[in-house]
Structures are given as C-alpha cells and as structure tokens.
Coordinates of C-alpha atoms in Angstrom, one line a residue:
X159 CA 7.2 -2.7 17.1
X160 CA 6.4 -1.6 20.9
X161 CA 3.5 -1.5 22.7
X162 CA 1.7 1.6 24.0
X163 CA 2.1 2.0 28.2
X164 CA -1.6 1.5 28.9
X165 CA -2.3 -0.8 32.0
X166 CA -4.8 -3.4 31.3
X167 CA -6.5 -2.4 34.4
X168 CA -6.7 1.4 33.1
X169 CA -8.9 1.1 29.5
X170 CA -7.7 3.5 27.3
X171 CA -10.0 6.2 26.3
X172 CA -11.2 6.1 22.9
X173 CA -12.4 8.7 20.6
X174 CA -14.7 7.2 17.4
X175 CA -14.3 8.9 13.8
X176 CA -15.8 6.8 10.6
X177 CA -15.9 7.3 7.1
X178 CA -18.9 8.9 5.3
X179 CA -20.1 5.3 4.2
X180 CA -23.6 3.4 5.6
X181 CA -21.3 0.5 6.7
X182 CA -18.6 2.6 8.9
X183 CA -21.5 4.7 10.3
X184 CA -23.1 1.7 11.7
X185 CA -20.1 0.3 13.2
X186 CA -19.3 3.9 15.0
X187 CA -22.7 3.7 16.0
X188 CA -22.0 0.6 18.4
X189 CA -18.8 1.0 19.4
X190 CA -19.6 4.3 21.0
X191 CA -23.5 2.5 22.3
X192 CA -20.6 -0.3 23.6
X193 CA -17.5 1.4 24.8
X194 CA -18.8 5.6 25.3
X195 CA -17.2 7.9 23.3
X196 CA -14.1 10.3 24.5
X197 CA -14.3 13.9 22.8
X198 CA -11.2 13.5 20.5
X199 CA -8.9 16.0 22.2
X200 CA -9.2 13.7 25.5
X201 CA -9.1 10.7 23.9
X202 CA -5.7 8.4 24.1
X203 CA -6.4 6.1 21.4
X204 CA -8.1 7.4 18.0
X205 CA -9.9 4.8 16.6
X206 CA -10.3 4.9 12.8
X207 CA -13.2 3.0 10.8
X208 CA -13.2 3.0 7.3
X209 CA -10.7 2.3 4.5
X210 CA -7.1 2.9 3.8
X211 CA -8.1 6.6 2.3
X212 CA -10.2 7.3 5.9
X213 CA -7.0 6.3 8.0
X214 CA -4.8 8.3 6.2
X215 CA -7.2 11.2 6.8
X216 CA -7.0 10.0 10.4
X217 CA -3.7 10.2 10.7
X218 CA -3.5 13.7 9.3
X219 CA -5.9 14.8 11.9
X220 CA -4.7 13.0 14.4
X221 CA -1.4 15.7 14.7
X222 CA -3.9 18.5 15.1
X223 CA -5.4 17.2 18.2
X224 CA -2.3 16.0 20.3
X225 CA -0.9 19.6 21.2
X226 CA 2.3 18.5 19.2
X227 CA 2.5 15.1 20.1
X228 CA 0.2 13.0 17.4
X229 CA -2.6 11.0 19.1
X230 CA -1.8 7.4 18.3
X231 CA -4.9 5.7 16.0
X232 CA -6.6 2.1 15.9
X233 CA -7.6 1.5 12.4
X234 CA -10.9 -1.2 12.0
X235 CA -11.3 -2.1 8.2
X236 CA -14.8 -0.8 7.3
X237 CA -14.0 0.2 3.7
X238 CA -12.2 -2.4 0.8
X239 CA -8.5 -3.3 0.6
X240 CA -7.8 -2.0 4.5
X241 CA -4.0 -2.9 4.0
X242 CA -3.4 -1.1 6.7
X243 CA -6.3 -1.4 9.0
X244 CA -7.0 -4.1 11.6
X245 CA -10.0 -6.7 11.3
X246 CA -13.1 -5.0 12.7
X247 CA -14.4 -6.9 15.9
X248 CA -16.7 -5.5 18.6
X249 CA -16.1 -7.1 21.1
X250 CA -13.0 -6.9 23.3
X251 CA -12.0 -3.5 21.8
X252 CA -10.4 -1.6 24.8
X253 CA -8.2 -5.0 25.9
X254 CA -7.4 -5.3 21.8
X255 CA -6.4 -1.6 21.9
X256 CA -4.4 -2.3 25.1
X257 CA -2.0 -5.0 24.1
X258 CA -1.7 -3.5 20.4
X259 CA 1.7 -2.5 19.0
X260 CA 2.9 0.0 17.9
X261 CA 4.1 1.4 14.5
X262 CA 5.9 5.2 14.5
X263 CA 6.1 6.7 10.7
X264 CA 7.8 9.8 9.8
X265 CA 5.9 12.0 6.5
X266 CA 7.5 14.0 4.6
X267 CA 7.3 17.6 4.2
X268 CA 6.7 19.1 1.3
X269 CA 7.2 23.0 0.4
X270 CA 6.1 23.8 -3.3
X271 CA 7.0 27.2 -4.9
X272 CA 3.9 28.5 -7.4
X273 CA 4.7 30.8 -10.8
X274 CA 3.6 33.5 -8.8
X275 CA 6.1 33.6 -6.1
X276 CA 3.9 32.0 -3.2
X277 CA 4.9 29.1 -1.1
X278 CA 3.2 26.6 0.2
X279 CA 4.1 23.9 2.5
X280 CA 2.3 20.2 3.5
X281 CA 2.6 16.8 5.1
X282 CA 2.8 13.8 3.0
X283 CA 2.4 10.5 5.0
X284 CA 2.4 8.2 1.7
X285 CA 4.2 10.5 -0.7
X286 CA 4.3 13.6 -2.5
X287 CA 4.1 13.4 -6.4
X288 CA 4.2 15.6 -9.1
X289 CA 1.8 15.7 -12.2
X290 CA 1.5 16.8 -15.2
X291 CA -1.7 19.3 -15.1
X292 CA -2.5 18.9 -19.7
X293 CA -1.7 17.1 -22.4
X294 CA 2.0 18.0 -22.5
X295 CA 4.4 16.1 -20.7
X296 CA 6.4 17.4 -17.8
X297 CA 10.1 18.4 -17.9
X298 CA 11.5 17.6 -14.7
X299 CA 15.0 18.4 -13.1
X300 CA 16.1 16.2 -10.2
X301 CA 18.2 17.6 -7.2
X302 CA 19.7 15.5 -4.3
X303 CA 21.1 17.3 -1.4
X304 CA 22.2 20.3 -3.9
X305 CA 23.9 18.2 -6.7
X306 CA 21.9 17.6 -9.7
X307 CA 20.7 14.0 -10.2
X308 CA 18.9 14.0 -13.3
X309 CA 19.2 17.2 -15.9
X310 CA 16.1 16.7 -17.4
X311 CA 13.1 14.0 -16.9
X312 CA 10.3 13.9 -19.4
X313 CA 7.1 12.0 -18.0
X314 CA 3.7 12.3 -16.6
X315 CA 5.2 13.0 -13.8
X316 CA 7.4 11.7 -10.2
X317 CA 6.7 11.0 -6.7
X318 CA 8.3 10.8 -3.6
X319 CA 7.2 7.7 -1.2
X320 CA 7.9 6.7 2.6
X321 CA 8.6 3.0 3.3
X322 CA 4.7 3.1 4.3
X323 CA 3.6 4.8 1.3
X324 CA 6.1 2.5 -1.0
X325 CA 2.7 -0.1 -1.2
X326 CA 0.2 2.8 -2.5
X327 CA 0.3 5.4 -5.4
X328 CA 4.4 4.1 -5.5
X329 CA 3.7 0.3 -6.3
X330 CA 1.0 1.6 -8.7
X331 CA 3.8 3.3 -10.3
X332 CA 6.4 0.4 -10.6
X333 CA 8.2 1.8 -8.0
X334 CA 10.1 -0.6 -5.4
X335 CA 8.3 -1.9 -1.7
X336 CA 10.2 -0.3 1.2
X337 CA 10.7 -2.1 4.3
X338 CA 9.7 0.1 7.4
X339 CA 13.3 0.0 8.7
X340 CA 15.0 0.5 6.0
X341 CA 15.8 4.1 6.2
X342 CA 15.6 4.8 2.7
X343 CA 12.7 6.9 0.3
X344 CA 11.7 5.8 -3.1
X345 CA 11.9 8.3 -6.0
X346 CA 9.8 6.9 -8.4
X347 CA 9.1 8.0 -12.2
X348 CA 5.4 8.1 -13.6
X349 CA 5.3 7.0 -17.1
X350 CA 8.8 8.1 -17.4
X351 CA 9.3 9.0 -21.4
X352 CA 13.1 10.1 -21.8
X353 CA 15.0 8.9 -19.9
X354 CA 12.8 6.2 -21.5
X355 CA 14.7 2.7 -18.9
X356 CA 15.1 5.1 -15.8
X357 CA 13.2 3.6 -12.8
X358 CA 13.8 5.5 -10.3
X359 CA 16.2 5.8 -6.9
X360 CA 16.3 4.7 -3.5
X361 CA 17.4 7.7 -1.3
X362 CA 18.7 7.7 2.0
X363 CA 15.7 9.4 4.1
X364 CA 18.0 12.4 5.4
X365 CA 18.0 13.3 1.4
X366 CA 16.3 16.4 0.6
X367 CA 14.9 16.1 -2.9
X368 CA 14.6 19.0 -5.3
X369 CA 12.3 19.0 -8.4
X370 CA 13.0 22.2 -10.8
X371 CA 9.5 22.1 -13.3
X372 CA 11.0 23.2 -16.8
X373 CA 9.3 25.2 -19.4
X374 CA 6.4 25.8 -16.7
X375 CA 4.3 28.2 -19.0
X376 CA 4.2 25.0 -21.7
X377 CA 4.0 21.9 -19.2
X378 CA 1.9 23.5 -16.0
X379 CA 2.3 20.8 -13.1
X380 CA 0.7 20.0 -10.1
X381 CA 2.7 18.9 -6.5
X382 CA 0.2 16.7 -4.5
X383 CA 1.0 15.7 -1.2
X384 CA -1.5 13.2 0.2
X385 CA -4.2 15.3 0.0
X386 CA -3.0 18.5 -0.5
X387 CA -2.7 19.7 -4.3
X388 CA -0.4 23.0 -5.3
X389 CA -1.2 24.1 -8.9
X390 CA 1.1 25.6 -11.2
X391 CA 4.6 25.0 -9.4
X392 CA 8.1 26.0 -10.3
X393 CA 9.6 24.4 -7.3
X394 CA 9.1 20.9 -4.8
X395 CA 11.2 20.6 -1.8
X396 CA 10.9 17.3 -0.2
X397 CA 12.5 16.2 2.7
X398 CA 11.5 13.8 5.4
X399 CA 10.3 15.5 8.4
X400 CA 11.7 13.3 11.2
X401 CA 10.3 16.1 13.5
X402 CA 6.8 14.9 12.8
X403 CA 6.0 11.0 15.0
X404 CA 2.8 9.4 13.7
X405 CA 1.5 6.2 15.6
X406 CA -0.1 3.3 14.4
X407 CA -1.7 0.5 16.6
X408 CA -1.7 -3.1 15.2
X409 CA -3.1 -5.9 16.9
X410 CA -0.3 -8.4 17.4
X411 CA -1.0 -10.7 14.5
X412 CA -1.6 -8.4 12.4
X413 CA 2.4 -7.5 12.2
X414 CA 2.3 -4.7 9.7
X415 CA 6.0 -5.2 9.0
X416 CA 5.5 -8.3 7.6
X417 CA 2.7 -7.3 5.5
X418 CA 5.1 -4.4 3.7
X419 CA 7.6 -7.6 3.0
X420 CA 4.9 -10.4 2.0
X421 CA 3.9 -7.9 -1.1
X422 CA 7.3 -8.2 -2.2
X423 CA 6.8 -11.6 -3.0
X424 CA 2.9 -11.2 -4.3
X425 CA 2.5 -12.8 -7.8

C-alpha cells in the first residue's frame, strides 16, 4: 500500500456521490453541509457512500472523470456487507482521506462477439462471467493464450475474477481467494456438470482467456462483465487490462490486504 501525496496542510478536495438509499442520502447530505462539495471533475478524492455494489459503480465512473487517469475513491460503508468500504465517520474526514492508503487494481477487459457478427467490449473490475441464458446448459470451450485448455465444459456457466473480485461472485462460486499481489486470475466453473470434479485454474494475469460458446442456437449465453451484460455471444475475450489503474483509499487500519487473506481462513 502507498499513500496518496496530499499535504496535510492542503485538504484534498472531495466530490460526494451516494447510493439511491434513505441512509446514504443522509450521510451525503452532511458531509457536503460539513466539508462543501467539489463538482466531481475537480475533485481529487471521490468519496463513495453506499455498499459494495455502489463502490463498484464508483469505481467505474470514476475512469470517466479523470481525463485518463482514474480519480482515486474513499469508500464510507452506508449499505450491508461493505467489504470493501471504510467505517463511515463524520468527523475528521479530509485528515482521514489524507493519511489513507492506497490500493491500485487492474480490471479486465472484456470483448464479447454476438451471433450476429457485432462486438462489443467492457471493463470488468470483479470479473467477467458467462451464463447460461435457458434451461439448457452451456457448452463451453476454454482457450489460454491460443492453446486449447478445456475441449468442452458443460455448466451453468464460467467466470473470470481479479484478485479483488476473487471474494465476490468467485467465492460464491467455489472459486479460490486471490491475494492482491499475487499476479494470478481465477477461472472459475459455475455449477460445472462434465467435467463433473473440474474446479477451475489459476492463470497468470498476462493470460488472455478465450471462451468459444458451442451449439449457440441450442445453449444461447450471456457474457456479463460487472455490469455490463452481452446477450447471445459466440465469443469472450478476456484479458487483464494493465493499461487501466483504479485507486482505492483505505484508512490505515483498515488494511484491505489483510482482509482478502483473513477470508481464507473464515469458517
């Protein structure tokens, strides 16, 4: 972890955004009565209040803002798990924001190939997954950097997860927690039917990951990334985009690090 280069004599402007929920409203309300608000494209520090879901729409928004350079974002838990959020105080804010570390994460990029020839390409900060879109299960064929991995995968469906994202959607899925540093993505089956014992992969994040959707007329499926939902694919690209620098701010107890490797040992 670093720490941003904000001199504690210099507050750091701060832009407000909250979820649609009563509680997050009222804290935006005084913060910005307390601190002022920065219009976001000014701002140095986004500061996020809601849940998990809210920061990770945050963070999406925060690369649209930063004219290519991601505005870094405080996260205040005003929503339920807040695994990745820091405990919502109001006082202090600008010195807590000040002295905060640092966390950069990398997404992945996702380009998805529809039945009908179009393309269509999207962040994923968690993960991208494909689903099956009926009652049939998919038929999946795995590709790692060109050499087929996995001829053919029948399940619900697969995912893709940063070391982030390896706590989310991936841990839901069985799939393995992934230390921030590690270096490595998790490939993760979803209710993987043949081969019936296959768990999955760990990848070395410079892999670029290939699914091939078999019989696609049959067993339609969907390639979600985040938020972002492709219908009717034939083809997933995935590939971390190391291009792409997202900041997180973390007070310095809250030592998000540790929190990826205490689930690990979670009963």
């Amino acid at each position: 972890m670093n720490t941003l280069p904000i001199h504690p004599d210099d507050p750091p402007r701060l832009s407000f955004v909250c979820a649609d929920t009563d509680e997050a409203r009222a804290a935006r309300t005084r913060l910005v009565h307390r601190y002022g608000n920065t219009p976001i494209g000014d701002a140095d520090v986004i500061v996020a209040l809601g849940g998990d879901g809210f920061l990770l729409e945050t963070l999406h928004r925060s690369l649209s803002v930063g004219n290519g350079t991601a505005k870094p974002v405080y996260g205040m838990n005003r929503g339920s798990v807040g695994f990745m959020l820091n405990a919502y105080r109001d006082h202090d804010l600008p010195e807590r924001v000040a002295r905060a570390q640092s966390v950069t994460l990398h997404p992945l990029r996702m380009v998805a190939t529809r039945t009908n020839g179009d393309m269509v390409e999207a962040i994923g900060i968690n993960e991208v997954s494909l689903l099956r879109e009926t009652r049939q299960a998919a038929k999946l064929r795995i590709t790692v950097d060109g050499k087929v991995r996995m001829q053919e995968l029948i399940c619900d469906g697969c995912l893709v997860a940063t070391p982030a994202g390896s706590t989310a959607y991936n841990l839901s899925a069985h799939g393995p927690i992934v230390p921030l540093a590690a270096g490595i993505l998790a490939l993760t089956p979803i209710s993987a039917f043949r081969p019936r014992r296959w768990r999955g992969a760990l990848l070395p994040h410079t892999a670029t990951i290939t699914f091939d959707v078999l019989e696609t007329h049959k067993r339609p499926v969907s390639a979600v990334a985040d938020f972002t939902e492709v219908r009717e694919v034939v083809q997933v690209d995935v590939r971390e985009a190391r291009e792409i620098a997202l900041t997180l701010l973390f007070d310095p107890e809250f030592n998000f690090e540790e929190r990826i490797l205490k689930e690990q040992f979670e009963p």
